[in-house]
Amino acid sequence: MDSNIKVGQVTLGPVQTNCYFVFKDTEDRSASNEPIPCIFFDPADAGEYLYEKLTEKNIKVELILLTHGHFDHMAGAADLKRLSGAPIWCWEKESSVCEDPEVNLSYDFIGKSITIKPDRFLRDEEIIEAAGLKCRLLGTPGHTVGSCCYSFDDDKILISGDTLFEGSVGRTDFPGGSSQVLVRSVHEKLFDLPDDTIVYPGHGGATTIGDEKLYNPFLR
């Protein structure tokens, strides 16, 4: 694991969604005072606030990645994109969720329609390179039809969205959800990762792949 890889976290929004920004903080860059580029995952709310706080820390958003299109993971994406200039990418199977306020739950949960049109749709297993980092999209449908995770394979870091939680898994009673599909996604995609991979979920605390194999009651 590269000791220079950092994972920052901000928890925002009406259902306390974890937003993550991943960056490589090298001594050379710190000494030069150049902005540190990052990949930002799931801007849940308050895009202007996120931009201001990151700017204060001299961090620049180079790319915005979504684990899925539910409102509580993308409501701040449009403002963050507008201010930072960073494009928004997600898995190609999630386009209908991003663009339909009934499917992305914004209308039912917060009483207003929020939609987003990603700049690029990615393929399953596609390698993403940005901000001096490299991660891999893992298609993990089940929470939504196109929910996914992002694995920093070399660094043993997983951004799991609402697919895998500490001791639990994502809800499957929303449009496009399936408990059978979700469990299969975890077993076939996530449990192939090393046991010491750190899992950063969309809600709640961090865990590891090894702990979830042993203790998660929903995956036995």
mmCIF file with all atom_site columns, C-alpha atoms in Angstrom:
data_model
loop_
_atom_site.group_PDB
_atom_site.id
_atom_site.type_symbol
_atom_site.label_atom_id
_atom_site.label_alt_id
_atom_site.label_comp_id
_atom_site.label_asym_id
_atom_site.label_entity_id
_atom_site.label_seq_id
_atom_site.pdbx_PDB_ins_code
_atom_site.Cartn_x
_atom_site.Cartn_y
_atom_site.Cartn_z
_atom_site.occupancy
_atom_site.B_iso_or_equiv
_atom_site.pdbx_formal_charge
_atom_site.auth_seq_id
_atom_site.auth_comp_id
_atom_site.auth_asym_id
_atom_site.auth_atom_id
_atom_site.pdbx_PDB_model_num
ATOM 1   C CA . MET A 1 1   ? 0.000   0.000   0.000   1.00 0.00 ? 1   MET A CA 1
ATOM 2   C CA . ASP A 1 2   ? 1.244   3.469   -0.891  1.00 0.00 ? 2   ASP A CA 1
ATOM 3   C CA . SER A 1 3   ? 1.590   5.356   2.396   1.00 0.00 ? 3   SER A CA 1
ATOM 4   C CA . ASN A 1 4   ? 1.001   8.610   0.522   1.00 0.00 ? 4   ASN A CA 1
ATOM 5   C CA . ILE A 1 5   ? -2.569  7.668   -0.384  1.00 0.00 ? 5   ILE A CA 1
ATOM 6   C CA . LYS A 1 6   ? -5.035  9.531   1.800   1.00 0.00 ? 6   LYS A CA 1
ATOM 7   C CA . VAL A 1 7   ? -8.789  9.065   2.155   1.00 0.00 ? 7   VAL A CA 1
ATOM 8   C CA . GLY A 1 8   ? -10.674 12.110  3.408   1.00 0.00 ? 8   GLY A CA 1
ATOM 9   C CA . GLN A 1 9   ? -14.276 11.869  4.564   1.00 0.00 ? 9   GLN A CA 1
ATOM 10  C CA . VAL A 1 10  ? -17.177 14.284  4.934   1.00 0.00 ? 10  VAL A CA 1
ATOM 11  C CA . THR A 1 11  ? -20.605 13.124  6.139   1.00 0.00 ? 11  THR A CA 1
ATOM 12  C CA . LEU A 1 12  ? -23.486 15.188  4.759   1.00 0.00 ? 12  LEU A CA 1
ATOM 13  C CA . GLY A 1 13  ? -27.152 15.249  3.912   1.00 0.00 ? 13  GLY A CA 1
ATOM 14  C CA . PRO A 1 14  ? -30.467 14.153  5.413   1.00 0.00 ? 14  PRO A CA 1
ATOM 15  C CA . VAL A 1 15  ? -29.418 10.496  5.763   1.00 0.00 ? 15  VAL A CA 1
ATOM 16  C CA . GLN A 1 16  ? -25.790 11.106  6.765   1.00 0.00 ? 16  GLN A CA 1
ATOM 17  C CA . THR A 1 17  ? -24.035 9.967   3.611   1.00 0.00 ? 17  THR A CA 1
ATOM 18  C CA . ASN A 1 18  ? -20.283 9.470   3.604   1.00 0.00 ? 18  ASN A CA 1
ATOM 19  C CA . CYS A 1 19  ? -18.504 11.439  0.878   1.00 0.00 ? 19  CYS A CA 1
ATOM 20  C CA . TYR A 1 20  ? -14.871 10.559  0.229   1.00 0.00 ? 20  TYR A CA 1
ATOM 21  C CA . PHE A 1 21  ? -11.990 12.326  -1.456  1.00 0.00 ? 21  PHE A CA 1
ATOM 22  C CA . VAL A 1 22  ? -8.905  10.297  -2.281  1.00 0.00 ? 22  VAL A CA 1
ATOM 23  C CA . PHE A 1 23  ? -5.574  11.920  -3.033  1.00 0.00 ? 23  PHE A CA 1
ATOM 24  C CA . LYS A 1 24  ? -1.839  11.368  -3.020  1.00 0.00 ? 24  LYS A CA 1
ATOM 25  C CA . ASP A 1 25  ? -0.071  13.774  -0.708  1.00 0.00 ? 25  ASP A CA 1
ATOM 26  C CA . THR A 1 26  ? 3.630   13.826  -1.592  1.00 0.00 ? 26  THR A CA 1
ATOM 27  C CA . GLU A 1 27  ? 6.339   15.869  0.104   1.00 0.00 ? 27  GLU A CA 1
ATOM 28  C CA . ASP A 1 28  ? 7.247   17.550  -3.177  1.00 0.00 ? 28  ASP A CA 1
ATOM 29  C CA . ARG A 1 29  ? 3.715   18.787  -3.721  1.00 0.00 ? 29  ARG A CA 1
ATOM 30  C CA . SER A 1 30  ? 3.305   19.916  -0.125  1.00 0.00 ? 30  SER A CA 1
ATOM 31  C CA . ALA A 1 31  ? 6.521   21.926  -0.327  1.00 0.00 ? 31  ALA A CA 1
ATOM 32  C CA . SER A 1 32  ? 5.525   23.629  -3.579  1.00 0.00 ? 32  SER A CA 1
ATOM 33  C CA . ASN A 1 33  ? 2.074   24.606  -2.301  1.00 0.00 ? 33  ASN A CA 1
ATOM 34  C CA . GLU A 1 34  ? 0.483   23.461  -5.557  1.00 0.00 ? 34  GLU A CA 1
ATOM 35  C CA . PRO A 1 35  ? -3.132  22.284  -5.226  1.00 0.00 ? 35  PRO A CA 1
ATOM 36  C CA . ILE A 1 36  ? -3.386  18.579  -4.490  1.00 0.00 ? 36  ILE A CA 1
ATOM 37  C CA . PRO A 1 37  ? -5.646  16.828  -7.043  1.00 0.00 ? 37  PRO A CA 1
ATOM 38  C CA . CYS A 1 38  ? -8.218  14.345  -5.789  1.00 0.00 ? 38  CYS A CA 1
ATOM 39  C CA . ILE A 1 39  ? -10.964 12.031  -6.931  1.00 0.00 ? 39  ILE A CA 1
ATOM 40  C CA . PHE A 1 40  ? -14.213 12.839  -5.143  1.00 0.00 ? 40  PHE A CA 1
ATOM 41  C CA . PHE A 1 41  ? -16.767 10.104  -4.522  1.00 0.00 ? 41  PHE A CA 1
ATOM 42  C CA . ASP A 1 42  ? -20.509 10.690  -4.046  1.00 0.00 ? 42  ASP A CA 1
ATOM 43  C CA . PRO A 1 43  ? -21.051 14.428  -3.374  1.00 0.00 ? 43  PRO A CA 1
ATOM 44  C CA . ALA A 1 44  ? -24.114 13.842  -1.240  1.00 0.00 ? 44  ALA A CA 1
ATOM 45  C CA . ASP A 1 45  ? -25.182 17.439  -0.670  1.00 0.00 ? 45  ASP A CA 1
ATOM 46  C CA . ALA A 1 46  ? -23.936 21.013  -0.439  1.00 0.00 ? 46  ALA A CA 1
ATOM 47  C CA . GLY A 1 47  ? -21.607 21.073  -3.430  1.00 0.00 ? 47  GLY A CA 1
ATOM 48  C CA . GLU A 1 48  ? -20.606 24.685  -2.781  1.00 0.00 ? 48  GLU A CA 1
ATOM 49  C CA . TYR A 1 49  ? -19.678 23.864  0.805   1.00 0.00 ? 49  TYR A CA 1
ATOM 50  C CA . LEU A 1 50  ? -17.588 20.900  -0.333  1.00 0.00 ? 50  LEU A CA 1
ATOM 51  C CA . TYR A 1 51  ? -15.778 23.015  -2.899  1.00 0.00 ? 51  TYR A CA 1
ATOM 52  C CA . GLU A 1 52  ? -15.015 25.757  -0.368  1.00 0.00 ? 52  GLU A CA 1
ATOM 53  C CA . LYS A 1 53  ? -13.711 23.365  2.282   1.00 0.00 ? 53  LYS A CA 1
ATOM 54  C CA . LEU A 1 54  ? -11.527 21.475  -0.175  1.00 0.00 ? 54  LEU A CA 1
ATOM 55  C CA . THR A 1 55  ? -10.160 24.742  -1.556  1.00 0.00 ? 55  THR A CA 1
ATOM 56  C CA . GLU A 1 56  ? -9.281  25.836  1.979   1.00 0.00 ? 56  GLU A CA 1
ATOM 57  C CA . LYS A 1 57  ? -7.247  22.641  2.300   1.00 0.00 ? 57  LYS A CA 1
ATOM 58  C CA . ASN A 1 58  ? -5.566  23.316  -1.066  1.00 0.00 ? 58  ASN A CA 1
ATOM 59  C CA . ILE A 1 59  ? -7.253  20.267  -2.618  1.00 0.00 ? 59  ILE A CA 1
ATOM 60  C CA . LYS A 1 60  ? -8.558  20.384  -6.180  1.00 0.00 ? 60  LYS A CA 1
ATOM 61  C CA . VAL A 1 61  ? -11.253 18.023  -7.451  1.00 0.00 ? 61  VAL A CA 1
ATOM 62  C CA . GLU A 1 62  ? -10.099 16.458  -10.712 1.00 0.00 ? 62  GLU A CA 1
ATOM 63  C CA . LEU A 1 63  ? -12.834 13.845  -11.112 1.00 0.00 ? 63  LEU A CA 1
ATOM 64  C CA . ILE A 1 64  ? -16.218 13.078  -9.520  1.00 0.00 ? 64  ILE A CA 1
ATOM 65  C CA . LEU A 1 65  ? -17.223 9.406   -9.364  1.00 0.00 ? 65  LEU A CA 1
ATOM 66  C CA . LEU A 1 66  ? -20.641 8.115   -8.320  1.00 0.00 ? 66  LEU A CA 1
ATOM 67  C CA . THR A 1 67  ? -21.244 4.712   -6.766  1.00 0.00 ? 67  THR A CA 1
ATOM 68  C CA . HIS A 1 68  ? -24.919 5.039   -7.743  1.00 0.00 ? 68  HIS A CA 1
ATOM 69  C CA . GLY A 1 69  ? -27.521 7.629   -8.600  1.00 0.00 ? 69  GLY A CA 1
ATOM 70  C CA . HIS A 1 70  ? -29.677 7.918   -5.492  1.00 0.00 ? 70  HIS A CA 1
ATOM 71  C CA . PHE A 1 71  ? -30.191 11.541  -4.480  1.00 0.00 ? 71  PHE A CA 1
ATOM 72  C CA . ASP A 1 72  ? -28.277 11.144  -1.221  1.00 0.00 ? 72  ASP A CA 1
ATOM 73  C CA . HIS A 1 73  ? -25.114 10.294  -3.159  1.00 0.00 ? 73  HIS A CA 1
ATOM 74  C CA . MET A 1 74  ? -25.264 12.911  -5.913  1.00 0.00 ? 74  MET A CA 1
ATOM 75  C CA . ALA A 1 75  ? -27.331 15.932  -4.805  1.00 0.00 ? 75  ALA A CA 1
ATOM 76  C CA . GLY A 1 76  ? -24.193 18.065  -4.512  1.00 0.00 ? 76  GLY A CA 1
ATOM 77  C CA . ALA A 1 77  ? -22.546 16.832  -7.706  1.00 0.00 ? 77  ALA A CA 1
ATOM 78  C CA . ALA A 1 78  ? -23.831 19.505  -10.088 1.00 0.00 ? 78  ALA A CA 1
ATOM 79  C CA . ASP A 1 79  ? -22.576 22.388  -7.927  1.00 0.00 ? 79  ASP A CA 1
ATOM 80  C CA . LEU A 1 80  ? -19.260 20.681  -7.266  1.00 0.00 ? 80  LEU A CA 1
ATOM 81  C CA . LYS A 1 81  ? -18.798 20.143  -10.991 1.00 0.00 ? 81  LYS A CA 1
ATOM 82  C CA . ARG A 1 82  ? -19.746 23.752  -11.795 1.00 0.00 ? 82  ARG A CA 1
ATOM 83  C CA . LEU A 1 83  ? -17.239 25.188  -9.355  1.00 0.00 ? 83  LEU A CA 1
ATOM 84  C CA . SER A 1 84  ? -14.372 22.737  -9.827  1.00 0.00 ? 84  SER A CA 1
ATOM 85  C CA . GLY A 1 85  ? -14.749 21.952  -13.520 1.00 0.00 ? 85  GLY A CA 1
ATOM 86  C CA . ALA A 1 86  ? -14.421 18.229  -12.730 1.00 0.00 ? 86  ALA A CA 1
ATOM 87  C CA . PRO A 1 87  ? -16.454 15.808  -14.862 1.00 0.00 ? 87  PRO A CA 1
ATOM 88  C CA . ILE A 1 88  ? -18.918 13.331  -13.379 1.00 0.00 ? 88  ILE A CA 1
ATOM 89  C CA . TRP A 1 89  ? -18.605 9.644   -14.257 1.00 0.00 ? 89  TRP A CA 1
ATOM 90  C CA . CYS A 1 90  ? -20.538 6.550   -13.231 1.00 0.00 ? 90  CYS A CA 1
ATOM 91  C CA . TRP A 1 91  ? -21.279 3.007   -14.372 1.00 0.00 ? 91  TRP A CA 1
ATOM 92  C CA . GLU A 1 92  ? -23.163 2.815   -17.649 1.00 0.00 ? 92  GLU A CA 1
ATOM 93  C CA . LYS A 1 93  ? -26.005 0.757   -16.120 1.00 0.00 ? 93  LYS A CA 1
ATOM 94  C CA . GLU A 1 94  ? -26.948 3.589   -13.753 1.00 0.00 ? 94  GLU A CA 1
ATOM 95  C CA . SER A 1 95  ? -28.056 6.176   -16.320 1.00 0.00 ? 95  SER A CA 1
ATOM 96  C CA . SER A 1 96  ? -31.798 5.678   -15.703 1.00 0.00 ? 96  SER A CA 1
ATOM 97  C CA . VAL A 1 97  ? -31.374 6.191   -11.951 1.00 0.00 ? 97  VAL A CA 1
ATOM 98  C CA . CYS A 1 98  ? -29.391 9.402   -12.373 1.00 0.00 ? 98  CYS A CA 1
ATOM 99  C CA . GLU A 1 99  ? -31.941 10.911  -14.726 1.00 0.00 ? 99  GLU A CA 1
ATOM 100 C CA . ASP A 1 100 ? -35.270 9.886   -13.119 1.00 0.00 ? 100 ASP A CA 1
ATOM 101 C CA . PRO A 1 101 ? -36.311 11.687  -9.889  1.00 0.00 ? 101 PRO A CA 1
ATOM 102 C CA . GLU A 1 102 ? -38.721 8.905   -8.960  1.00 0.00 ? 102 GLU A CA 1
ATOM 103 C CA . VAL A 1 103 ? -36.116 6.180   -9.328  1.00 0.00 ? 103 VAL A CA 1
ATOM 104 C CA . ASN A 1 104 ? -33.369 8.178   -7.588  1.00 0.00 ? 104 ASN A CA 1
ATOM 105 C CA . LEU A 1 105 ? -35.781 8.845   -4.683  1.00 0.00 ? 105 LEU A CA 1
ATOM 106 C CA . SER A 1 106 ? -35.305 12.607  -4.604  1.00 0.00 ? 106 SER A CA 1
ATOM 107 C CA . TYR A 1 107 ? -38.972 13.408  -5.110  1.00 0.00 ? 107 TYR A CA 1
ATOM 108 C CA . ASP A 1 108 ? -40.210 10.989  -2.430  1.00 0.00 ? 108 ASP A CA 1
ATOM 109 C CA . PHE A 1 109 ? -37.577 11.754  0.204   1.00 0.00 ? 109 PHE A CA 1
ATOM 110 C CA . ILE A 1 110 ? -36.951 15.492  -0.072  1.00 0.00 ? 110 ILE A CA 1
ATOM 111 C CA . GLY A 1 111 ? -39.931 16.690  -2.107  1.00 0.00 ? 111 GLY A CA 1
ATOM 112 C CA . LYS A 1 112 ? -38.029 18.008  -5.101  1.00 0.00 ? 112 LYS A CA 1
ATOM 113 C CA . SER A 1 113 ? -36.726 16.538  -8.301  1.00 0.00 ? 113 SER A CA 1
ATOM 114 C CA . ILE A 1 114 ? -32.964 16.151  -8.598  1.00 0.00 ? 114 ILE A CA 1
ATOM 115 C CA . THR A 1 115 ? -31.462 14.690  -11.730 1.00 0.00 ? 115 THR A CA 1
ATOM 116 C CA . ILE A 1 116 ? -27.962 14.497  -13.073 1.00 0.00 ? 116 ILE A CA 1
ATOM 117 C CA . LYS A 1 117 ? -26.457 13.703  -16.430 1.00 0.00 ? 117 LYS A CA 1
ATOM 118 C CA . PRO A 1 118 ? -22.994 12.163  -16.057 1.00 0.00 ? 118 PRO A CA 1
ATOM 119 C CA . ASP A 1 119 ? -20.332 13.250  -18.524 1.00 0.00 ? 119 ASP A CA 1
ATOM 120 C CA . ARG A 1 120 ? -19.201 9.695   -19.121 1.00 0.00 ? 120 ARG A CA 1
ATOM 121 C CA . PHE A 1 121 ? -20.531 6.206   -18.518 1.00 0.00 ? 121 PHE A CA 1
ATOM 122 C CA . LEU A 1 122 ? -17.949 3.603   -17.573 1.00 0.00 ? 122 LEU A CA 1
ATOM 123 C CA . ARG A 1 123 ? -17.725 -0.122  -18.243 1.00 0.00 ? 123 ARG A CA 1
ATOM 124 C CA . ASP A 1 124 ? -17.511 -2.851  -15.638 1.00 0.00 ? 124 ASP A CA 1
ATOM 125 C CA . GLU A 1 125 ? -13.873 -3.500  -14.685 1.00 0.00 ? 125 GLU A CA 1
ATOM 126 C CA . GLU A 1 126 ? -12.761 -0.284  -16.422 1.00 0.00 ? 126 GLU A CA 1
ATOM 127 C CA . ILE A 1 127 ? -9.543  1.219   -15.071 1.00 0.00 ? 127 ILE A CA 1
ATOM 128 C CA . ILE A 1 128 ? -9.818  4.889   -14.118 1.00 0.00 ? 128 ILE A CA 1
ATOM 129 C CA . GLU A 1 129 ? -6.730  7.078   -13.899 1.00 0.00 ? 129 GLU A CA 1
ATOM 130 C CA . ALA A 1 130 ? -6.952  10.597  -12.482 1.00 0.00 ? 130 ALA A CA 1
ATOM 131 C CA . ALA A 1 131 ? -5.240  12.792  -9.869  1.00 0.00 ? 131 ALA A CA 1
ATOM 132 C CA . GLY A 1 132 ? -2.170  10.549  -10.020 1.00 0.00 ? 132 GLY A CA 1
ATOM 133 C CA . LEU A 1 133 ? -4.301  7.621   -8.846  1.00 0.00 ? 133 LEU A CA 1
ATOM 134 C CA . LYS A 1 134 ? -5.649  4.454   -10.394 1.00 0.00 ? 134 LYS A CA 1
ATOM 135 C CA . CYS A 1 135 ? -8.819  2.599   -9.450  1.00 0.00 ? 135 CYS A CA 1
ATOM 136 C CA . ARG A 1 136 ? -11.072 -0.029  -10.992 1.00 0.00 ? 136 ARG A CA 1
ATOM 137 C CA . LEU A 1 137 ? -14.842 0.057   -11.341 1.00 0.00 ? 137 LEU A CA 1
ATOM 138 C CA . LEU A 1 138 ? -16.530 -3.055  -9.979  1.00 0.00 ? 138 LEU A CA 1
ATOM 139 C CA . GLY A 1 139 ? -20.107 -3.454  -11.151 1.00 0.00 ? 139 GLY A CA 1
ATOM 140 C CA . THR A 1 140 ? -22.107 -4.563  -8.105  1.00 0.00 ? 140 THR A CA 1
ATOM 141 C CA . PRO A 1 141 ? -25.821 -4.347  -8.935  1.00 0.00 ? 141 PRO A CA 1
ATOM 142 C CA . GLY A 1 142 ? -28.364 -5.094  -6.257  1.00 0.00 ? 142 GLY A CA 1
ATOM 143 C CA . HIS A 1 143 ? -28.847 -1.864  -4.314  1.00 0.00 ? 143 HIS A CA 1
ATOM 144 C CA . THR A 1 144 ? -29.734 -0.262  -7.641  1.00 0.00 ? 144 THR A CA 1
ATOM 145 C CA . VAL A 1 145 ? -29.578 -1.671  -11.134 1.00 0.00 ? 145 VAL A CA 1
ATOM 146 C CA . GLY A 1 146 ? -26.241 0.029   -11.734 1.00 0.00 ? 146 GLY A CA 1
ATOM 147 C CA . SER A 1 147 ? -24.661 0.427   -8.322  1.00 0.00 ? 147 SER A CA 1
ATOM 148 C CA . CYS A 1 148 ? -20.912 -0.064  -8.297  1.00 0.00 ? 148 CYS A CA 1
ATOM 149 C CA . CYS A 1 149 ? -17.789 0.106   -6.158  1.00 0.00 ? 149 CYS A CA 1
ATOM 150 C CA . TYR A 1 150 ? -14.317 1.462   -6.840  1.00 0.00 ? 150 TYR A CA 1
ATOM 151 C CA . SER A 1 151 ? -11.239 -0.544  -5.913  1.00 0.00 ? 151 SER A CA 1
ATOM 152 C CA . PHE A 1 152 ? -7.786  0.955   -5.513  1.00 0.00 ? 152 PHE A CA 1
ATOM 153 C CA . ASP A 1 153 ? -6.239  -2.455  -5.998  1.00 0.00 ? 153 ASP A CA 1
ATOM 154 C CA . ASP A 1 154 ? -2.621  -1.472  -5.350  1.00 0.00 ? 154 ASP A CA 1
ATOM 155 C CA . ASP A 1 155 ? -3.592  0.320   -2.156  1.00 0.00 ? 155 ASP A CA 1
ATOM 156 C CA . LYS A 1 156 ? -6.192  -2.134  -0.818  1.00 0.00 ? 156 LYS A CA 1
ATOM 157 C CA . ILE A 1 157 ? -8.892  0.508   -0.572  1.00 0.00 ? 157 ILE A CA 1
ATOM 158 C CA . LEU A 1 158 ? -12.521 0.010   -1.602  1.00 0.00 ? 158 LEU A CA 1
ATOM 159 C CA . ILE A 1 159 ? -15.171 2.727   -1.929  1.00 0.00 ? 159 ILE A CA 1
ATOM 160 C CA . SER A 1 160 ? -18.270 0.564   -1.580  1.00 0.00 ? 160 SER A CA 1
ATOM 161 C CA . GLY A 1 161 ? -21.181 3.010   -1.754  1.00 0.00 ? 161 GLY A CA 1
ATOM 162 C CA . ASP A 1 162 ? -24.365 1.315   -0.533  1.00 0.00 ? 162 ASP A CA 1
ATOM 163 C CA . THR A 1 163 ? -23.377 -2.179  -1.633  1.00 0.00 ? 163 THR A CA 1
ATOM 164 C CA . LEU A 1 164 ? -21.474 -3.244  1.489   1.00 0.00 ? 164 LEU A CA 1
ATOM 165 C CA . PHE A 1 165 ? -21.612 -1.821  5.007   1.00 0.00 ? 165 PHE A CA 1
ATOM 166 C CA . GLU A 1 166 ? -20.019 -2.782  8.290   1.00 0.00 ? 166 GLU A CA 1
ATOM 167 C CA . GLY A 1 167 ? -22.100 -5.796  9.310   1.00 0.00 ? 167 GLY A CA 1
ATOM 168 C CA . SER A 1 168 ? -24.784 -5.123  6.729   1.00 0.00 ? 168 SER A CA 1
ATOM 169 C CA . VAL A 1 169 ? -25.603 -4.500  3.066   1.00 0.00 ? 169 VAL A CA 1
ATOM 170 C CA . GLY A 1 170 ? -27.571 -1.898  1.157   1.00 0.00 ? 170 GLY A CA 1
ATOM 171 C CA . ARG A 1 171 ? -31.348 -1.814  1.011   1.00 0.00 ? 171 ARG A CA 1
ATOM 172 C CA . THR A 1 172 ? -32.922 -3.642  -1.891  1.00 0.00 ? 172 THR A CA 1
ATOM 173 C CA . ASP A 1 173 ? -36.541 -2.471  -1.607  1.00 0.00 ? 173 ASP A CA 1
ATOM 174 C CA . PHE A 1 174 ? -36.039 0.549   -3.879  1.00 0.00 ? 174 PHE A CA 1
ATOM 175 C CA . PRO A 1 175 ? -36.606 0.527   -7.671  1.00 0.00 ? 175 PRO A CA 1
ATOM 176 C CA . GLY A 1 176 ? -34.098 -1.769  -9.378  1.00 0.00 ? 176 GLY A CA 1
ATOM 177 C CA . GLY A 1 177 ? -33.037 -3.417  -6.135  1.00 0.00 ? 177 GLY A CA 1
ATOM 178 C CA . SER A 1 178 ? -32.616 -7.160  -5.593  1.00 0.00 ? 178 SER A CA 1
ATOM 179 C CA . SER A 1 179 ? -31.272 -8.871  -2.478  1.00 0.00 ? 179 SER A CA 1
ATOM 180 C CA . GLN A 1 180 ? -30.296 -11.969 -4.442  1.00 0.00 ? 180 GLN A CA 1
ATOM 181 C CA . VAL A 1 181 ? -28.368 -9.925  -6.997  1.00 0.00 ? 181 VAL A CA 1
ATOM 182 C CA . LEU A 1 182 ? -26.682 -7.825  -4.306  1.00 0.00 ? 182 LEU A CA 1
ATOM 183 C CA . VAL A 1 183 ? -25.439 -10.837 -2.341  1.00 0.00 ? 183 VAL A CA 1
ATOM 184 C CA . ARG A 1 184 ? -24.121 -12.394 -5.531  1.00 0.00 ? 184 ARG A CA 1
ATOM 185 C CA . SER A 1 185 ? -22.340 -9.127  -6.403  1.00 0.00 ? 185 SER A CA 1
ATOM 186 C CA . VAL A 1 186 ? -20.569 -9.062  -3.053  1.00 0.00 ? 186 VAL A CA 1
ATOM 187 C CA . HIS A 1 187 ? -19.499 -12.685 -3.213  1.00 0.00 ? 187 HIS A CA 1
ATOM 188 C CA . GLU A 1 188 ? -18.378 -12.616 -6.835  1.00 0.00 ? 188 GLU A CA 1
ATOM 189 C CA . LYS A 1 189 ? -16.757 -9.169  -6.949  1.00 0.00 ? 189 LYS A CA 1
ATOM 190 C CA . LEU A 1 190 ? -15.892 -7.856  -3.502  1.00 0.00 ? 190 LEU A CA 1
ATOM 191 C CA . PHE A 1 191 ? -14.947 -11.071 -1.730  1.00 0.00 ? 191 PHE A CA 1
ATOM 192 C CA . ASP A 1 192 ? -12.291 -11.669 -4.376  1.00 0.00 ? 192 ASP A CA 1
ATOM 193 C CA . LEU A 1 193 ? -10.373 -8.711  -2.938  1.00 0.00 ? 193 LEU A CA 1
ATOM 194 C CA . PRO A 1 194 ? -7.683  -9.260  -0.269  1.00 0.00 ? 194 PRO A CA 1
ATOM 195 C CA . ASP A 1 195 ? -9.010  -9.705  3.258   1.00 0.00 ? 195 ASP A CA 1
ATOM 196 C CA . ASP A 1 196 ? -7.094  -6.651  4.497   1.00 0.00 ? 196 ASP A CA 1
ATOM 197 C CA . THR A 1 197 ? -8.754  -4.343  1.976   1.00 0.00 ? 197 THR A CA 1
ATOM 198 C CA . ILE A 1 198 ? -10.254 -1.382  3.860   1.00 0.00 ? 198 ILE A CA 1
ATOM 199 C CA . VAL A 1 199 ? -13.889 -0.792  2.959   1.00 0.00 ? 199 VAL A CA 1
ATOM 200 C CA . TYR A 1 200 ? -15.221 2.774   3.025   1.00 0.00 ? 200 TYR A CA 1
ATOM 201 C CA . PRO A 1 201 ? -19.037 2.522   2.823   1.00 0.00 ? 201 PRO A CA 1
ATOM 202 C CA . GLY A 1 202 ? -21.689 5.061   1.919   1.00 0.00 ? 202 GLY A CA 1
ATOM 203 C CA . HIS A 1 203 ? -23.050 5.106   5.472   1.00 0.00 ? 203 HIS A CA 1
ATOM 204 C CA . GLY A 1 204 ? -21.585 4.143   8.828   1.00 0.00 ? 204 GLY A CA 1
ATOM 205 C CA . GLY A 1 205 ? -18.057 3.149   9.758   1.00 0.00 ? 205 GLY A CA 1
ATOM 206 C CA . ALA A 1 206 ? -15.219 1.583   7.812   1.00 0.00 ? 206 ALA A CA 1
ATOM 207 C CA . THR A 1 207 ? -14.563 -2.145  7.847   1.00 0.00 ? 207 THR A CA 1
ATOM 208 C CA . THR A 1 208 ? -12.471 -4.736  6.011   1.00 0.00 ? 208 THR A CA 1
ATOM 209 C CA . ILE A 1 209 ? -13.273 -7.424  3.487   1.00 0.00 ? 209 ILE A CA 1
ATOM 210 C CA . GLY A 1 210 ? -11.976 -10.078 5.894   1.00 0.00 ? 210 GLY A CA 1
ATOM 211 C CA . ASP A 1 211 ? -14.253 -8.943  8.721   1.00 0.00 ? 211 ASP A CA 1
ATOM 212 C CA . GLU A 1 212 ? -17.294 -8.931  6.457   1.00 0.00 ? 212 GLU A CA 1
ATOM 213 C CA . LYS A 1 213 ? -16.539 -12.458 5.256   1.00 0.00 ? 213 LYS A CA 1
ATOM 214 C CA . LEU A 1 214 ? -16.465 -13.625 8.864   1.00 0.00 ? 214 LEU A CA 1
ATOM 215 C CA . TYR A 1 215 ? -19.128 -11.584 10.588  1.00 0.00 ? 215 TYR A CA 1
ATOM 216 C CA . ASN A 1 216 ? -21.643 -10.101 8.145   1.00 0.00 ? 216 ASN A CA 1
ATOM 217 C CA . PRO A 1 217 ? -24.910 -11.996 8.788   1.00 0.00 ? 217 PRO A CA 1
ATOM 218 C CA . PHE A 1 218 ? -26.426 -10.953 5.468   1.00 0.00 ? 218 PHE A CA 1
ATOM 219 C CA . LEU A 1 219 ? -23.697 -12.645 3.435   1.00 0.00 ? 219 LEU A CA 1
ATOM 220 C CA . ARG A 1 220 ? -23.497 -16.138 4.895   1.00 0.00 ? 220 ARG A CA 1
#
